[in-house]
PDB file of C-alpha atoms in Angstrom:
ATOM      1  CA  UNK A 790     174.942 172.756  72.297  1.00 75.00           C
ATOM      2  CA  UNK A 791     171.455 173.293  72.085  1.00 77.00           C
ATOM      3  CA  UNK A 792     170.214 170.159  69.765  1.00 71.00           C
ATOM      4  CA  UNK A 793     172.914 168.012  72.033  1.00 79.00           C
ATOM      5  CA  UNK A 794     170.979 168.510  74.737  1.00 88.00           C
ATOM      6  CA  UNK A 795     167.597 167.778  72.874  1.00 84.00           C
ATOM      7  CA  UNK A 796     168.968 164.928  71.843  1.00 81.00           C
ATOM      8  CA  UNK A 797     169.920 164.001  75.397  1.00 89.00           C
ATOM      9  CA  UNK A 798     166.748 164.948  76.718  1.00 91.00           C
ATOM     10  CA  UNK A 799     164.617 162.789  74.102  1.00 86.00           C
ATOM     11  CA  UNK A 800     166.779 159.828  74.338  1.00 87.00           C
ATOM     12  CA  UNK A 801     166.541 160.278  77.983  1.00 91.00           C
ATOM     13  CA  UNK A 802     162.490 159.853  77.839  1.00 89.00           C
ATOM     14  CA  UNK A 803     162.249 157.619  75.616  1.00 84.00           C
ATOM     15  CA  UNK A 804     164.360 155.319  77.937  1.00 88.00           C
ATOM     16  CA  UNK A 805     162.437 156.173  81.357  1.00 89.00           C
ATOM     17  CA  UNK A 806     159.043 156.997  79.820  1.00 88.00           C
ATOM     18  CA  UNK A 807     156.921 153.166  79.498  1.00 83.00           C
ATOM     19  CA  UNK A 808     155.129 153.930  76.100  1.00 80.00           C
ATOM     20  CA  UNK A 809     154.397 151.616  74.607  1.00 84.00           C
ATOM     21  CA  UNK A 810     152.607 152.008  71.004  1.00 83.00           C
ATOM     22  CA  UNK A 811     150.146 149.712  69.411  1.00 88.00           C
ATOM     23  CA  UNK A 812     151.288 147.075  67.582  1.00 89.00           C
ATOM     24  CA  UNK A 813     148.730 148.767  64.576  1.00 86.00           C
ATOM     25  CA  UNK A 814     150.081 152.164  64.568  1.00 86.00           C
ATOM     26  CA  UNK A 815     153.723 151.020  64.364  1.00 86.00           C
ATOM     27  CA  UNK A 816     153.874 151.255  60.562  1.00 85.00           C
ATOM     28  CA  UNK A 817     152.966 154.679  60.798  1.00 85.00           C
ATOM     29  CA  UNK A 818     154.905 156.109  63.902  1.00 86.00           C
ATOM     30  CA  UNK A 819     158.053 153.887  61.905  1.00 86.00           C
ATOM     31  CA  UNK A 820     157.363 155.908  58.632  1.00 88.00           C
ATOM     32  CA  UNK A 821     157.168 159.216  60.380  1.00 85.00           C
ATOM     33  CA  UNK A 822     160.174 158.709  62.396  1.00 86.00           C
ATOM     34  CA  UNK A 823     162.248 158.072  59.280  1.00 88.00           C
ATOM     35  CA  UNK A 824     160.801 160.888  57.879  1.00 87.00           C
ATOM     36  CA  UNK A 825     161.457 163.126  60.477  1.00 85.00           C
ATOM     37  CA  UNK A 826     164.935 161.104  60.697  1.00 88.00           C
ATOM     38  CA  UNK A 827     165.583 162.568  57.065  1.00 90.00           C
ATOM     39  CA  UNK A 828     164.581 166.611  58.167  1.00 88.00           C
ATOM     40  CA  UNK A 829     167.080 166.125  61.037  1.00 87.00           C
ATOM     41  CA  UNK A 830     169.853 165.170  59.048  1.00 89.00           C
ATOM     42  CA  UNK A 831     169.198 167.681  55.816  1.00 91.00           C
ATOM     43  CA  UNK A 832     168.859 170.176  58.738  1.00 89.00           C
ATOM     44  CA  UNK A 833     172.662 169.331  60.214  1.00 90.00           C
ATOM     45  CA  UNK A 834     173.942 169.371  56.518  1.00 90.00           C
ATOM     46  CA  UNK A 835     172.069 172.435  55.741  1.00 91.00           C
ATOM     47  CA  UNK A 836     173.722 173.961  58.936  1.00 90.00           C
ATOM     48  CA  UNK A 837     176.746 172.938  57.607  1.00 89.00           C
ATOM     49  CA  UNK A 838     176.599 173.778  54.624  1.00 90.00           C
ATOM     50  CA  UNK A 839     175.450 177.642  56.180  1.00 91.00           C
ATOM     51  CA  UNK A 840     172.557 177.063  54.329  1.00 91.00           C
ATOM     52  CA  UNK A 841     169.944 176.412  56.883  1.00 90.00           C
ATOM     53  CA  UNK A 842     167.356 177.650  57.037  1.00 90.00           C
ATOM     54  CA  UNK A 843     164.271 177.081  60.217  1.00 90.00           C
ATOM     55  CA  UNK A 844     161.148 177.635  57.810  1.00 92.00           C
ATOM     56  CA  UNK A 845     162.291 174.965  55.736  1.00 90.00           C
ATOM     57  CA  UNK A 846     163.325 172.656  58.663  1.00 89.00           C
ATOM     58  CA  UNK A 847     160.135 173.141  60.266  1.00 90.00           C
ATOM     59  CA  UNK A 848     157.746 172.804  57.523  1.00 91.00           C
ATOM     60  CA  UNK A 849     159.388 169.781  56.229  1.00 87.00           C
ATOM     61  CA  UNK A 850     159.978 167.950  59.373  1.00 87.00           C
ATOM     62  CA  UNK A 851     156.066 168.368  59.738  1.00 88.00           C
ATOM     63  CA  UNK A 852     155.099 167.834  56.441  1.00 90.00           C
ATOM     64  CA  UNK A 853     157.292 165.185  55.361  1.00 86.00           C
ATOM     65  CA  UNK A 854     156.173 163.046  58.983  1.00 84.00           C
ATOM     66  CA  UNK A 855     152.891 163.801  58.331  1.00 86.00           C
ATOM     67  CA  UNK A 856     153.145 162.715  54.035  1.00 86.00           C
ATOM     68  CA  UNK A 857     154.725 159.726  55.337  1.00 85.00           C
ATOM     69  CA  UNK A 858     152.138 158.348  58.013  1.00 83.00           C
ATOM     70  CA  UNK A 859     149.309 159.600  55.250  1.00 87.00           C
ATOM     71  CA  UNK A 860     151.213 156.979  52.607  1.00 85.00           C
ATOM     72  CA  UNK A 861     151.173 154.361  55.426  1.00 86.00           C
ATOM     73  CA  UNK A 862     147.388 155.141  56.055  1.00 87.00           C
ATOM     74  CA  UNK A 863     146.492 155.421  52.064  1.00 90.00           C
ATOM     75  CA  UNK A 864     148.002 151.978  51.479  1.00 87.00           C
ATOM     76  CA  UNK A 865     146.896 150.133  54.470  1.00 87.00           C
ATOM     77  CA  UNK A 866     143.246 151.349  53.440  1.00 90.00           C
ATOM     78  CA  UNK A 867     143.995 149.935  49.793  1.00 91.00           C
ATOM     79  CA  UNK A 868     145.834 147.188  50.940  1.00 89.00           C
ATOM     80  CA  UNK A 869     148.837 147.991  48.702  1.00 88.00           C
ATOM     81  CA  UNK A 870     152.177 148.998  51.107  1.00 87.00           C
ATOM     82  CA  UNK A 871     152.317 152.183  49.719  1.00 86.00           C
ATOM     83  CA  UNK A 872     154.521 153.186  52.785  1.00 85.00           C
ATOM     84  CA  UNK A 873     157.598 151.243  50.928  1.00 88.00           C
ATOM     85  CA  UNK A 874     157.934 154.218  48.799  1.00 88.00           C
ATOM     86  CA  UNK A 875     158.167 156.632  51.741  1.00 86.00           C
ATOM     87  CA  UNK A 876     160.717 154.243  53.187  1.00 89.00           C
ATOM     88  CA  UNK A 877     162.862 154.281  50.120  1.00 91.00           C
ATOM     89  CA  UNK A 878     162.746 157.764  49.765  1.00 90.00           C
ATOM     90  CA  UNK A 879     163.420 159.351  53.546  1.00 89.00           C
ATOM     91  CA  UNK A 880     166.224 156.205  53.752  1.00 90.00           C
ATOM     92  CA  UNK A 881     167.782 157.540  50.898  1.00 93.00           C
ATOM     93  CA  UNK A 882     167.489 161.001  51.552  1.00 92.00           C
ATOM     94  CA  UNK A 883     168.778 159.901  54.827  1.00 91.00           C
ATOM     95  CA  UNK A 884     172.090 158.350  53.572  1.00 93.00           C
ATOM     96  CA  UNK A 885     172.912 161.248  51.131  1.00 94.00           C
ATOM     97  CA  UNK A 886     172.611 163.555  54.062  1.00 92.00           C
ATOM     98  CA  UNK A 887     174.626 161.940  55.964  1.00 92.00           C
ATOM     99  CA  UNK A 888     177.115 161.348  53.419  1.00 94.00           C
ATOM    100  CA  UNK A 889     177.157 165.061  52.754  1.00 93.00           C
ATOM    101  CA  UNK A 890     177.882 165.435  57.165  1.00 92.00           C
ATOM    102  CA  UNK A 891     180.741 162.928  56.516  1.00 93.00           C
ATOM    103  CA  UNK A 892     182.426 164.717  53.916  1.00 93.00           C
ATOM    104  CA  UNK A 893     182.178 168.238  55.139  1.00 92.00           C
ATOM    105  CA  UNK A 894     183.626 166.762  58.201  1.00 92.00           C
ATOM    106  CA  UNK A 895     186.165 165.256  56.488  1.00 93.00           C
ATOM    107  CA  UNK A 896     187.061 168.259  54.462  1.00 91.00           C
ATOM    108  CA  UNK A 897     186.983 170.366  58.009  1.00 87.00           C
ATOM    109  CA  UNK A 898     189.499 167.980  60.046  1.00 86.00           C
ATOM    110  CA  UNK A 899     191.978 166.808  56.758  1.00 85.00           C
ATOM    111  CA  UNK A 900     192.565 170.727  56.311  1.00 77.00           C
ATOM    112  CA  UNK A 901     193.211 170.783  60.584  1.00 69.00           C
ATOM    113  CA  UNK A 902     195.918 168.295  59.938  1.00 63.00           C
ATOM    114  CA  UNK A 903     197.505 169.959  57.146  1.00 57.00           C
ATOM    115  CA  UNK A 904     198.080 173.315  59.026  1.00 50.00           C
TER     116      UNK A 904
END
């Protein structure tokens, strides 16, 4: 109930709230949200799997936002988009998570229907 409602509460302010960011820090802030995107969902399958764990959630929700926006810096110094490899790599962390939600949830509710 919990992450429901911190869903519902960050949704809600990011509605009402006028934030806007800079047009030069949207790479980054785009890179990190995917990023943290990617924690959030291995942390759901992780719960659901009864294999979570907060430590890990924690430390790589920060760390994998922060490697992200670091790539995004890196490359824009270098002038190489360096950040394309973060995307790739949260986005498809991102789909095999979910995936894994999907199936466990369609494990949970086909055995349901059988009783």
């Amino acid at each position: 109930m919990l992450p429901l409602i911190g869903i519902l509460a960050g949704i809600i302010i990011g509605v009402f709230v006028p934030f806007q960011i800079p047009y030069q820090y949207s790479t980054y802030v785009a890179v990190a949200i995917l990023a943290a995107l990617d924690s959030v969902f291995g942390g759901i399958a992780a719960s659901m799997q009864g294999k979570f764990d907060m430590k890990v959630f924690l430390s790589g929700f920060f760390m994998n936002a922060l490697l992200a926006a670091a790539l995004a810096y890196i490359g824009d110094q270098l002038g190489i988009q360096i950040y394309l490899a973060a995307i790739f790599a949260f986005g498809n962390r991102l789909f095999l998570n979910f995936a894994i939600i999907r199936r466990i949830l369609l494990n949970k509710y086909s055995k349901k229907d059988n009783i």
